[in-house]
Structures are given as C-alpha cells and as structure tokens.
Amino acid sequence: MNPVSKSILRRTLPISIFEKLCSLWRELMEIEGSSAILLNDSIIYPEITDISEILGAKKFYLLLSSQLCALLQGTLNDSSLSYQVIITCDPQAIAEFTHKLEQHLDNSSPWRKRLIPYIEPHLPQSNPLETHFNSRLWNILVPEFSETSDVMYEGLRTCEPVEEALRQQVAQERLLNQLIGQIHQSLELSVILETAVRELRSFLEVDRLFIYKFREKYLSTSESEKIQNLGGLVTYESRVSQSIPSLLNVVAEDVCFATIPEYQHKYRQGEIVAIEDVERQYSASLCLSQFLEKYWILSKLIAPIIVEGELWGLLIAHQCFKKRQWLESEKAFLGQIGEHLAVAIYQAQLYAQVQEQKNTFEQRVIESTQALRDTLIASQAANHSKSEFLGNMSHELRTPLTCIIGLSGTLLHWSQEGLNLPVDKQRKYLDTIQNSGKHLLDMINEILEYSNLQSGKYVLSVRYFSLTKVAKNVMQRVSDESEHRRINLELDLQIEPQKDSFSADPERVQQILYHLLNNALKFTSKNGKVTLRVWLEKNQLCLEVEDTGIGIEEEKIPLLFESFQQLENSRRRVYGGTGLGLALTKQLVELHGGTIEVESIINKGSTFTVRIPSQPQNKAKLVSQSEKNQALFTKNKTIVLVESNEEIATLIGELLTAANYHFIWLMDGTKVIKKIELLEPSAVILDKELSKIIEINDSLKQYPETKDTKVLILRNEITSKEWTEISKMGIDDYLIKPIQPNLLLKRVNALIFNNNES
C-alpha cells in the first residue's frame, strides 16, 4: 500500500506555518509541470463564490497528478490568529472533494473537464515526488508539533528519523493530557497546585518551577499603592535539587518588579514572558540583580493565571545552572497549563463556596433544631406550670365555695324548718360567707385581670389622686390579714402634704400595693414585720414593701414574676394563692412605664421596690375635698341603668341606692331613649350592643337637656384600640364585668363630679 494513501492530519497551526504549507503545494506543482493540476480558492472563487459552505473551508490547495494527489484545507480562527488545518492524500477524500467542485463549476469551465479523470478513487504508485513531499512536509511540521493538543494522527508514515520525532511529540501530548487529568481529578486547590507544579517542572525539565499568588487586596489597590505594599508570595514550589535556594513565601521579587513600567499589565492581557538571559535583561536594576544572583536565576519563563478576568497569580519556570533558549512550543505549553489551572482554581473556589454554604446551612439547621427543642421544652414547662396552676386553683376555688354553699345551706335549712338560729351564729355564718365570697372574687378578678393584660385589653385611667389616701386604703384592706397572722404592719409615708397629689391610675397603684403587701404577709412568720414606704423622687413615685419573711434564693428571683409560678410546690400547698399575683404586679408596673426590683436574703426577708413615673394626661384639675363634697351634694344624682339582666340590675341598684343615688332601671325597649330624655339623668349606665349604645349616646347629645349626661358602658372585655375608638364617639367611661362594687361607685362618683365641673 502506498505509504500516504491512508494519511489524514488534522491540527491547529499558526498562520506562518499554514503559509509555508501553501508554498509547498506550489513547489510540487512546479516540479510536476503542466501534466498536473493545482487548484486553490483564488482560482475557483470567480466561479464558486460560496466556497466555505460547499467545501467546508475558506482556503484550500488541491494537487492532482499521476504521481501524487494531495489536499490542503484551512479555516481561519480569528480569536487565536491560527488555522484549523486538514492535510490528506486519501484517494476517497480527494475524490469526494473534486466531485463537489465539478458539480458547482459551470459546464463551460475549463477546470471541469480536467477534474473528471480524478473523480474516481485511484492509487498513485510510490515515486520520487511522494518522497520529496513527505520530507518537506515534516520539515515544516515537526518544530511546531508540540504547540497544541488538537492532533489526530491516522497512520501517517514518513521516513524513519521524522517518524521517531513524531512519536516523541505524541508522547508529550499524552503527558499533557495526563497532567490535565490529574489537575481535574481533585477539587482541593492545594492538591491541584502541588500536582501541577511537580509534574510541570519534570515535563519542562526546568530547575525550579513555582506559583506566585497575588493578594486580593493588593490587586484592587492603585498603582502607587502597589509599589509601596507587598503584593503576594510564592505558595507552591518544585526544585530539581535541594541545593537550589527555595523561594517559598518569598515576596521581595514583587517589590523589585513593581518599578518596571507596565508591570502586571502584560500579564493581565494574557502575555507569556520568556527571558533567556535575566542578567542582561535586568542589568539596570540593582534590586533585581541582587535578587537574581541570590536565588540562582539565569533564565525564566512566565505565564499568567487569570481567573474570571482577574490576575490570580503567575506560573514561573527558572533555569538555575545554565541559560536556556525557550522554544515557542514551551511557551505555548506553559500558557496552556496556566489556562487549565485557572479553570481548576475557579472550580475549587466554587466548591469551597458550596462547602461554606453547606456548612452554614447545616449550622442553621442545628441552631433551628436547638431553638425548636428549646421552644418545646419551654412549652412543656409552661404546660406543666399551667397544669399545676389548674390543679391548685381547683383546690383554691373549692375551699371558699364549700364554705359559701355549706353555710348558706345551713341557714336555708334552719329557715325552712321555721327554727331560729342564734343571732351571733347567724352573723358568724354570714361573715364567713362574705369573706369567702370576697376571697373567691379576688381570685377570679386576679385571673381576669391577668388575662386582660396578656391580651392587651387593659386601659389605664390616669388622673390625679392622693398618695396618702391610696396608701392608707390598701393598708386598711390588708389589716385584717396582718392581725390574723399577728404580723406588725407599718406605713412609712415620706411625703409632704403639698406634694401629696400624683398622676397615675390610682386603682392600679392600689392593686400593685395590695399584691406586694399580701405577698409579704403570706411569707412572713408570726410576730414578723411588714413595712410600706412611700416617697417621691423627682418625677417618680417610689413604693417599697419590706418584710422579715423567709426570703428568696438569689437564683430563683427571676422566676418570681413568671406566670403561674410559686418557687416551690411545698409553698403552694402551705401558702396557697393563684401564682399570678407578682406576675400581674410586674405587668401593671410596666403598663405605667415603671420598674420593679427585688432584694432578698434567706431567712431574713425581702424588699420589693417599685418606681412609677408620673403619667401625662390631657386635663388635670386639682379640686379640694370640700368642693367635691359640695358638688356631689348639689348635683342631680339620678342614675339610669339600661339592663336586661335582672341580677346585674339588682346588684347595681342596691349599690347606688346605698350610696344615696336616685336609681332608675329601664328594661330594653323602643321607647328607652324617650324615657331617658324625660328623666334628664346625670349619668346613664348602658349594658347593650355597641351599635345600640352609640345610637342612645348620639340621641342624648342632640338635646340641650341631656347633652351633658355622662355615659358609662358595661363590657365583658375591651382592648386599648377599641376604647380609643369608642371614646372618640363621646362615651365617657367603661366598666368590665363582673361588677366590682367599689370600682362601680368610684367610676360613677368620678362621672358625677366631672359633670358638675363642666
């Protein structure tokens, strides 16, 4: 078989090499003479304008003769200024190419007739022209064969020396592919760079090869700052001998090179720098000369590593024992490795980011899981506390209810039998029923108030009041308990008479004091002492309750104000209570914008200190007690209640009548508004739906006789937002059910008094 009959060569070549190949085809034509045909794109173009679409290449040379048929095709790659080249002597491939030409040539073309004998495949015999072609072809190709890995070799045979050189170049290509494979096998950047440095130094047979990495901060600074700062350092290195000085972690080179014009700019453009004699190249720089001599650098080759458009580092090869002339193939090869390293580095960076995000996500999952676990534990603890609270409350409620039902049943039994129970025993029973009822009402109110606070349905009724009066009232309220427990109860009022007035919600302040005093009495032993101190400090009201009780452990103080909490189950059994008193107290204090603090010593006692700032109010007017009494005496004291519930109406009627009010009860009806207008009361108490309340209120405001009538509404619950909206409609005050007698009288008195002032 003819040695070139099955030869096909595909590769990427520089423009200069492609032009040499074109010259070879013209040289063969001159040798063969007129008996041969040489066609190219320039000759055919006038007859076939779309050559590249038909033939698959913009440039071609086709030699057809009895001794040799050879085809050269080339497609220009503008981005790399090179040609994609196909060289073939295969008869079948040449026949197909000539057939395409013949089909697209005009019938009158002289080239068409000359191509016909070469359309069918034929095998030229071996001859001197073929030998000349082989020799010249590989003289052109062999020096450039290592420039690219884009090679396909399909059985091409040449003379023995050239064939051996070709085998060496193919082995180099395989080694390059192996190196690239090793680089891409790992996503660990350190493994990639160590492998590349070691294998590349061996492959290029250089004395030292290393990677110089720039710092990110350094790359972002201005040129003047670059000269003043250290830009990077050597991170990976491979040496042919340990006697060669190491450059690992050395940074001095960059300081020296920073003085060179356009330093780094050429690397950012992707330029590969080859210096055969560094001593001569850098003779003008003392800094560089000393550095080169210190590290035995005679020749060097540098390729940039550009990652995502930024100069990441440099790949540098050194000759240390003799100078070296760098081949074009070596430059191209180092540049290729730099490009592959850039891809590998970018992939490793992405992998590192993914790992970091994965770790962050895992940490967030752990934190979220822990948060859910903590929430579950807290929820379980809360449920446990509430279960204990409900169990305790069943006992706390059952005790007064048993007394009420039992003693009232006894009185009812004696009454039904027509028997007379001794008066002192009747009074004792009634006192017990009354006290049990009050105790029961206090517990229920405590729970309802806490519920209202939790849901934001608590509204402060801010006005000026007497601190002395509030303090004495609450002391009187707990005096029976202190006497029963034989505890000394003292009031220390540190307030000047002219500064006795304070702006806040007096009922809530009294409630705060009651809970604190009741708590102090509960945990103070017989013959102990409880002291209430009241004083003003600038614009703040200070309340202090000190006891000589059992005290509180320091680590348990934070639990004092938790809902449904008593510090020990044994305390709950011994002392009783809902466990809401101090929690409610803290919320009432905070509702005023105040603070509460605790100091305690085990077995010596505790001190609770409350500070409440003065509360702002729109209209505040100080009136003497005599003026108030005169106003209440002279004012029309008629109160109208619109209520459909007979029990509530009876309770309110008895309370107001006992307080010397003229009480009138109206059932709901179509003429209720007319009746109110005729009565002209000082105040109206309404227990109706909001729409009906607004209708009645609007009607009263229309008539001169009733426009000053105050309106008090009864509600099961009310939020701050709801009360703000309702008060804007002209409603004067509200009261939450169940009705508290003292609170009802205070609210009604306040309405009548304010009405008199207006």
PDB file of N, CA, C and O in Angstrom, residues 200-244:
ATOM      1  N   LEU A 200       4.716  19.595  36.072  1.00  0.00           N
ATOM      2  CA  LEU A 200       5.123  20.539  35.038  1.00  0.00           C
ATOM      3  C   LEU A 200       6.630  20.784  35.065  1.00  0.00           C
ATOM      4  O   LEU A 200       7.264  20.911  34.016  1.00  0.00           O
ATOM      5  N   ARG A 201       7.219  20.852  36.250  1.00  0.00           N
ATOM      6  CA  ARG A 201       8.682  21.028  36.317  1.00  0.00           C
ATOM      7  C   ARG A 201       9.397  19.850  35.658  1.00  0.00           C
ATOM      8  O   ARG A 201      10.341  20.022  34.883  1.00  0.00           O
ATOM      9  N   SER A 202       8.903  18.657  35.952  1.00  0.00           N
ATOM     10  CA  SER A 202       9.502  17.466  35.341  1.00  0.00           C
ATOM     11  C   SER A 202       9.278  17.448  33.840  1.00  0.00           C
ATOM     12  O   SER A 202      10.169  17.088  33.066  1.00  0.00           O
ATOM     13  N   PHE A 203       8.101  17.852  33.409  1.00  0.00           N
ATOM     14  CA  PHE A 203       7.760  17.812  31.984  1.00  0.00           C
ATOM     15  C   PHE A 203       8.630  18.788  31.180  1.00  0.00           C
ATOM     16  O   PHE A 203       9.127  18.451  30.109  1.00  0.00           O
ATOM     17  N   LEU A 204       8.808  20.009  31.707  1.00  0.00           N
ATOM     18  CA  LEU A 204       9.604  21.014  31.002  1.00  0.00           C
ATOM     19  C   LEU A 204      11.111  20.849  31.230  1.00  0.00           C
ATOM     20  O   LEU A 204      11.907  21.514  30.565  1.00  0.00           O
ATOM     21  N   GLU A 205      11.481  19.985  32.190  1.00  0.00           N
ATOM     22  CA  GLU A 205      12.885  19.753  32.529  1.00  0.00           C
ATOM     23  C   GLU A 205      13.573  21.068  32.909  1.00  0.00           C
ATOM     24  O   GLU A 205      14.664  21.390  32.423  1.00  0.00           O
ATOM     25  N   VAL A 206      12.914  21.823  33.811  1.00  0.00           N
ATOM     26  CA  VAL A 206      13.495  23.064  34.317  1.00  0.00           C
ATOM     27  C   VAL A 206      14.027  22.813  35.724  1.00  0.00           C
ATOM     28  O   VAL A 206      13.705  21.799  36.363  1.00  0.00           O
ATOM     29  N   ASP A 207      14.837  23.745  36.236  1.00  0.00           N
ATOM     30  CA  ASP A 207      15.458  23.556  37.544  1.00  0.00           C
ATOM     31  C   ASP A 207      14.517  23.908  38.698  1.00  0.00           C
ATOM     32  O   ASP A 207      14.581  23.304  39.767  1.00  0.00           O
ATOM     33  N   ARG A 208      13.669  24.892  38.484  1.00  0.00           N
ATOM     34  CA  ARG A 208      12.742  25.294  39.540  1.00  0.00           C
ATOM     35  C   ARG A 208      11.459  25.810  38.887  1.00  0.00           C
ATOM     36  O   ARG A 208      11.510  26.575  37.912  1.00  0.00           O
ATOM     37  N   LEU A 209      10.328  25.414  39.451  1.00  0.00           N
ATOM     38  CA  LEU A 209       9.038  25.895  38.950  1.00  0.00           C
ATOM     39  C   LEU A 209       8.141  26.163  40.152  1.00  0.00           C
ATOM     40  O   LEU A 209       8.098  25.375  41.093  1.00  0.00           O
ATOM     41  N   PHE A 210       7.454  27.295  40.135  1.00  0.00           N
ATOM     42  CA  PHE A 210       6.636  27.667  41.292  1.00  0.00           C
ATOM     43  C   PHE A 210       5.440  28.509  40.864  1.00  0.00           C
ATOM     44  O   PHE A 210       5.349  28.983  39.718  1.00  0.00           O
ATOM     45  N   ILE A 211       4.540  28.694  41.825  1.00  0.00           N
ATOM     46  CA  ILE A 211       3.346  29.533  41.629  1.00  0.00           C
ATOM     47  C   ILE A 211       3.457  30.734  42.553  1.00  0.00           C
ATOM     48  O   ILE A 211       3.703  30.594  43.752  1.00  0.00           O
ATOM     49  N   TYR A 212       3.312  31.915  41.960  1.00  0.00           N
ATOM     50  CA  TYR A 212       3.310  33.170  42.724  1.00  0.00           C
ATOM     51  C   TYR A 212       1.870  33.683  42.746  1.00  0.00           C
ATOM     52  O   TYR A 212       1.276  33.950  41.708  1.00  0.00           O
ATOM     53  N   LYS A 213       1.286  33.794  43.954  1.00  0.00           N
ATOM     54  CA  LYS A 213      -0.124  34.190  44.101  1.00  0.00           C
ATOM     55  C   LYS A 213      -0.221  35.618  44.628  1.00  0.00           C
ATOM     56  O   LYS A 213       0.427  35.983  45.596  1.00  0.00           O
ATOM     57  N   PHE A 214      -1.041  36.439  43.956  1.00  0.00           N
ATOM     58  CA  PHE A 214      -1.273  37.814  44.391  1.00  0.00           C
ATOM     59  C   PHE A 214      -2.328  37.846  45.488  1.00  0.00           C
ATOM     60  O   PHE A 214      -3.243  37.027  45.511  1.00  0.00           O
ATOM     61  N   ARG A 215      -2.186  38.820  46.359  1.00  0.00           N
ATOM     62  CA  ARG A 215      -3.217  39.042  47.363  1.00  0.00           C
ATOM     63  C   ARG A 215      -4.368  39.808  46.731  1.00  0.00           C
ATOM     64  O   ARG A 215      -4.159  40.700  45.917  1.00  0.00           O
ATOM     65  N   GLU A 216      -5.604  39.489  47.153  1.00  0.00           N
ATOM     66  CA  GLU A 216      -6.780  40.162  46.579  1.00  0.00           C
ATOM     67  C   GLU A 216      -6.751  41.654  46.872  1.00  0.00           C
ATOM     68  O   GLU A 216      -7.056  42.472  46.014  1.00  0.00           O
ATOM     69  N   LYS A 217      -6.385  42.033  48.094  1.00  0.00           N
ATOM     70  CA  LYS A 217      -6.329  43.447  48.460  1.00  0.00           C
ATOM     71  C   LYS A 217      -5.310  44.172  47.606  1.00  0.00           C
ATOM     72  O   LYS A 217      -5.502  45.306  47.189  1.00  0.00           O
ATOM     73  N   TYR A 218      -4.202  43.489  47.325  1.00  0.00           N
ATOM     74  CA  TYR A 218      -3.139  44.094  46.539  1.00  0.00           C
ATOM     75  C   TYR A 218      -3.611  44.388  45.123  1.00  0.00           C
ATOM     76  O   TYR A 218      -3.338  45.432  44.548  1.00  0.00           O
ATOM     77  N   LEU A 219      -4.359  43.454  44.544  1.00  0.00           N
ATOM     78  CA  LEU A 219      -4.805  43.622  43.162  1.00  0.00           C
ATOM     79  C   LEU A 219      -5.801  44.768  43.019  1.00  0.00           C
ATOM     80  O   LEU A 219      -5.946  45.334  41.952  1.00  0.00           O
ATOM     81  N   SER A 220      -6.494  45.140  44.089  1.00  0.00           N
ATOM     82  CA  SER A 220      -7.511  46.181  43.993  1.00  0.00           C
ATOM     83  C   SER A 220      -6.983  47.579  44.298  1.00  0.00           C
ATOM     84  O   SER A 220      -7.700  48.550  44.190  1.00  0.00           O
ATOM     85  N   THR A 221      -5.727  47.685  44.695  1.00  0.00           N
ATOM     86  CA  THR A 221      -5.179  48.993  45.035  1.00  0.00           C
ATOM     87  C   THR A 221      -4.672  49.708  43.800  1.00  0.00           C
ATOM     88  O   THR A 221      -4.540  49.137  42.724  1.00  0.00           O
ATOM     89  N   SER A 222      -4.359  50.997  43.967  1.00  0.00           N
ATOM     90  CA  SER A 222      -3.838  51.793  42.863  1.00  0.00           C
ATOM     91  C   SER A 222      -2.386  51.419  42.587  1.00  0.00           C
ATOM     92  O   SER A 222      -1.729  50.741  43.369  1.00  0.00           O
ATOM     93  N   GLU A 223      -1.877  51.873  41.444  1.00  0.00           N
ATOM     94  CA  GLU A 223      -0.503  51.544  41.061  1.00  0.00           C
ATOM     95  C   GLU A 223       0.496  52.067  42.082  1.00  0.00           C
ATOM     96  O   GLU A 223       1.476  51.410  42.414  1.00  0.00           O
ATOM     97  N   SER A 224       0.266  53.290  42.613  1.00  0.00           N
ATOM     98  CA  SER A 224       1.205  53.847  43.585  1.00  0.00           C
ATOM     99  C   SER A 224       1.212  53.032  44.870  1.00  0.00           C
ATOM    100  O   SER A 224       2.255  52.807  45.479  1.00  0.00           O
ATOM    101  N   GLU A 225       0.049  52.538  45.261  1.00  0.00           N
ATOM    102  CA  GLU A 225      -0.014  51.730  46.479  1.00  0.00           C
ATOM    103  C   GLU A 225       0.626  50.371  46.264  1.00  0.00           C
ATOM    104  O   GLU A 225       1.196  49.789  47.181  1.00  0.00           O
ATOM    105  N   LYS A 226       0.564  49.863  45.037  1.00  0.00           N
ATOM    106  CA  LYS A 226       1.169  48.566  44.742  1.00  0.00           C
ATOM    107  C   LYS A 226       2.670  48.602  44.953  1.00  0.00           C
ATOM    108  O   LYS A 226       3.280  47.632  45.407  1.00  0.00           O
ATOM    109  N   ILE A 227       3.293  49.705  44.596  1.00  0.00           N
ATOM    110  CA  ILE A 227       4.745  49.824  44.734  1.00  0.00           C
ATOM    111  C   ILE A 227       5.131  49.820  46.212  1.00  0.00           C
ATOM    112  O   ILE A 227       6.169  49.274  46.595  1.00  0.00           O
ATOM    113  N   GLN A 228       4.261  50.371  47.060  1.00  0.00           N
ATOM    114  CA  GLN A 228       4.595  50.509  48.471  1.00  0.00           C
ATOM    115  C   GLN A 228       4.232  49.271  49.285  1.00  0.00           C
ATOM    116  O   GLN A 228       4.718  49.103  50.396  1.00  0.00           O
ATOM    117  N   ASN A 229       3.384  48.404  48.754  1.00  0.00           N
ATOM    118  CA  ASN A 229       2.924  47.255  49.525  1.00  0.00           C
ATOM    119  C   ASN A 229       3.408  45.950  48.916  1.00  0.00           C
ATOM    120  O   ASN A 229       3.699  45.873  47.719  1.00  0.00           O
ATOM    121  N   LEU A 230       3.487  44.937  49.758  1.00  0.00           N
ATOM    122  CA  LEU A 230       3.837  43.605  49.287  1.00  0.00           C
ATOM    123  C   LEU A 230       2.613  42.991  48.629  1.00  0.00           C
ATOM    124  O   LEU A 230       1.554  42.921  49.224  1.00  0.00           O
ATOM    125  N   GLY A 231       2.804  42.527  47.361  1.00  0.00           N
ATOM    126  CA  GLY A 231       1.653  42.103  46.584  1.00  0.00           C
ATOM    127  C   GLY A 231       1.272  40.660  46.714  1.00  0.00           C
ATOM    128  O   GLY A 231       0.149  40.285  46.448  1.00  0.00           O
ATOM    129  N   GLY A 232       2.177  39.774  47.081  1.00  0.00           N
ATOM    130  CA  GLY A 232       1.853  38.365  47.146  1.00  0.00           C
ATOM    131  C   GLY A 232       3.059  37.568  47.600  1.00  0.00           C
ATOM    132  O   GLY A 232       4.018  38.116  48.138  1.00  0.00           O
ATOM    133  N   LEU A 233       3.022  36.244  47.349  1.00  0.00           N
ATOM    134  CA  LEU A 233       4.149  35.418  47.752  1.00  0.00           C
ATOM    135  C   LEU A 233       4.107  34.100  47.008  1.00  0.00           C
ATOM    136  O   LEU A 233       3.095  33.728  46.407  1.00  0.00           O
ATOM    137  N   VAL A 234       5.232  33.387  47.050  1.00  0.00           N
ATOM    138  CA  VAL A 234       5.337  32.071  46.427  1.00  0.00           C
ATOM    139  C   VAL A 234       4.633  31.067  47.319  1.00  0.00           C
ATOM    140  O   VAL A 234       4.925  30.970  48.520  1.00  0.00           O
ATOM    141  N   THR A 235       3.697  30.315  46.737  1.00  0.00           N
ATOM    142  CA  THR A 235       2.883  29.404  47.548  1.00  0.00           C
ATOM    143  C   THR A 235       3.213  27.932  47.309  1.00  0.00           C
ATOM    144  O   THR A 235       3.089  27.121  48.229  1.00  0.00           O
ATOM    145  N   TYR A 236       3.605  27.563  46.079  1.00  0.00           N
ATOM    146  CA  TYR A 236       3.940  26.171  45.764  1.00  0.00           C
ATOM    147  C   TYR A 236       5.208  26.167  44.925  1.00  0.00           C
ATOM    148  O   TYR A 236       5.374  27.003  44.033  1.00  0.00           O
ATOM    149  N   GLU A 237       6.062  25.176  45.173  1.00  0.00           N
ATOM    150  CA  GLU A 237       7.366  25.171  44.508  1.00  0.00           C
ATOM    151  C   GLU A 237       7.851  23.736  44.327  1.00  0.00           C
ATOM    152  O   GLU A 237       7.607  22.859  45.157  1.00  0.00           O
ATOM    153  N   SER A 238       8.561  23.522  43.198  1.00  0.00           N
ATOM    154  CA  SER A 238       9.227  22.244  42.945  1.00  0.00           C
ATOM    155  C   SER A 238      10.631  22.534  42.416  1.00  0.00           C
ATOM    156  O   SER A 238      10.795  23.358  41.510  1.00  0.00           O
ATOM    157  N   ARG A 239      11.648  21.852  43.003  1.00  0.00           N
ATOM    158  CA  ARG A 239      13.051  22.075  42.597  1.00  0.00           C
ATOM    159  C   ARG A 239      13.673  20.757  42.173  1.00  0.00           C
ATOM    160  O   ARG A 239      13.384  19.705  42.768  1.00  0.00           O
ATOM    161  N   VAL A 240      14.556  20.830  41.187  1.00  0.00           N
ATOM    162  CA  VAL A 240      15.224  19.624  40.716  1.00  0.00           C
ATOM    163  C   VAL A 240      16.235  19.127  41.737  1.00  0.00           C
ATOM    164  O   VAL A 240      16.569  17.945  41.788  1.00  0.00           O
ATOM    165  N   SER A 241      16.729  20.059  42.574  1.00  0.00           N
ATOM    166  CA  SER A 241      17.708  19.703  43.594  1.00  0.00           C
ATOM    167  C   SER A 241      17.472  20.554  44.831  1.00  0.00           C
ATOM    168  O   SER A 241      17.106  21.726  44.731  1.00  0.00           O
ATOM    169  N   GLN A 242      17.705  19.955  46.018  1.00  0.00           N
ATOM    170  CA  GLN A 242      17.543  20.689  47.261  1.00  0.00           C
ATOM    171  C   GLN A 242      18.603  21.760  47.462  1.00  0.00           C
ATOM    172  O   GLN A 242      18.468  22.635  48.313  1.00  0.00           O
ATOM    173  N   SER A 243      19.684  21.667  46.662  1.00  0.00           N
ATOM    174  CA  SER A 243      20.740  22.678  46.770  1.00  0.00           C
ATOM    175  C   SER A 243      20.304  24.028  46.212  1.00  0.00           C
ATOM    176  O   SER A 243      20.871  25.064  46.546  1.00  0.00           O
ATOM    177  N   ILE A 244      19.293  24.025  45.357  1.00  0.00           N
ATOM    178  CA  ILE A 244      18.771  25.271  44.789  1.00  0.00           C
ATOM    179  C   ILE A 244      17.999  26.016  45.867  1.00  0.00           C
ATOM    180  O   ILE A 244      17.153  25.431  46.544  1.00  0.00           O
TER     181      ILE A 244
END
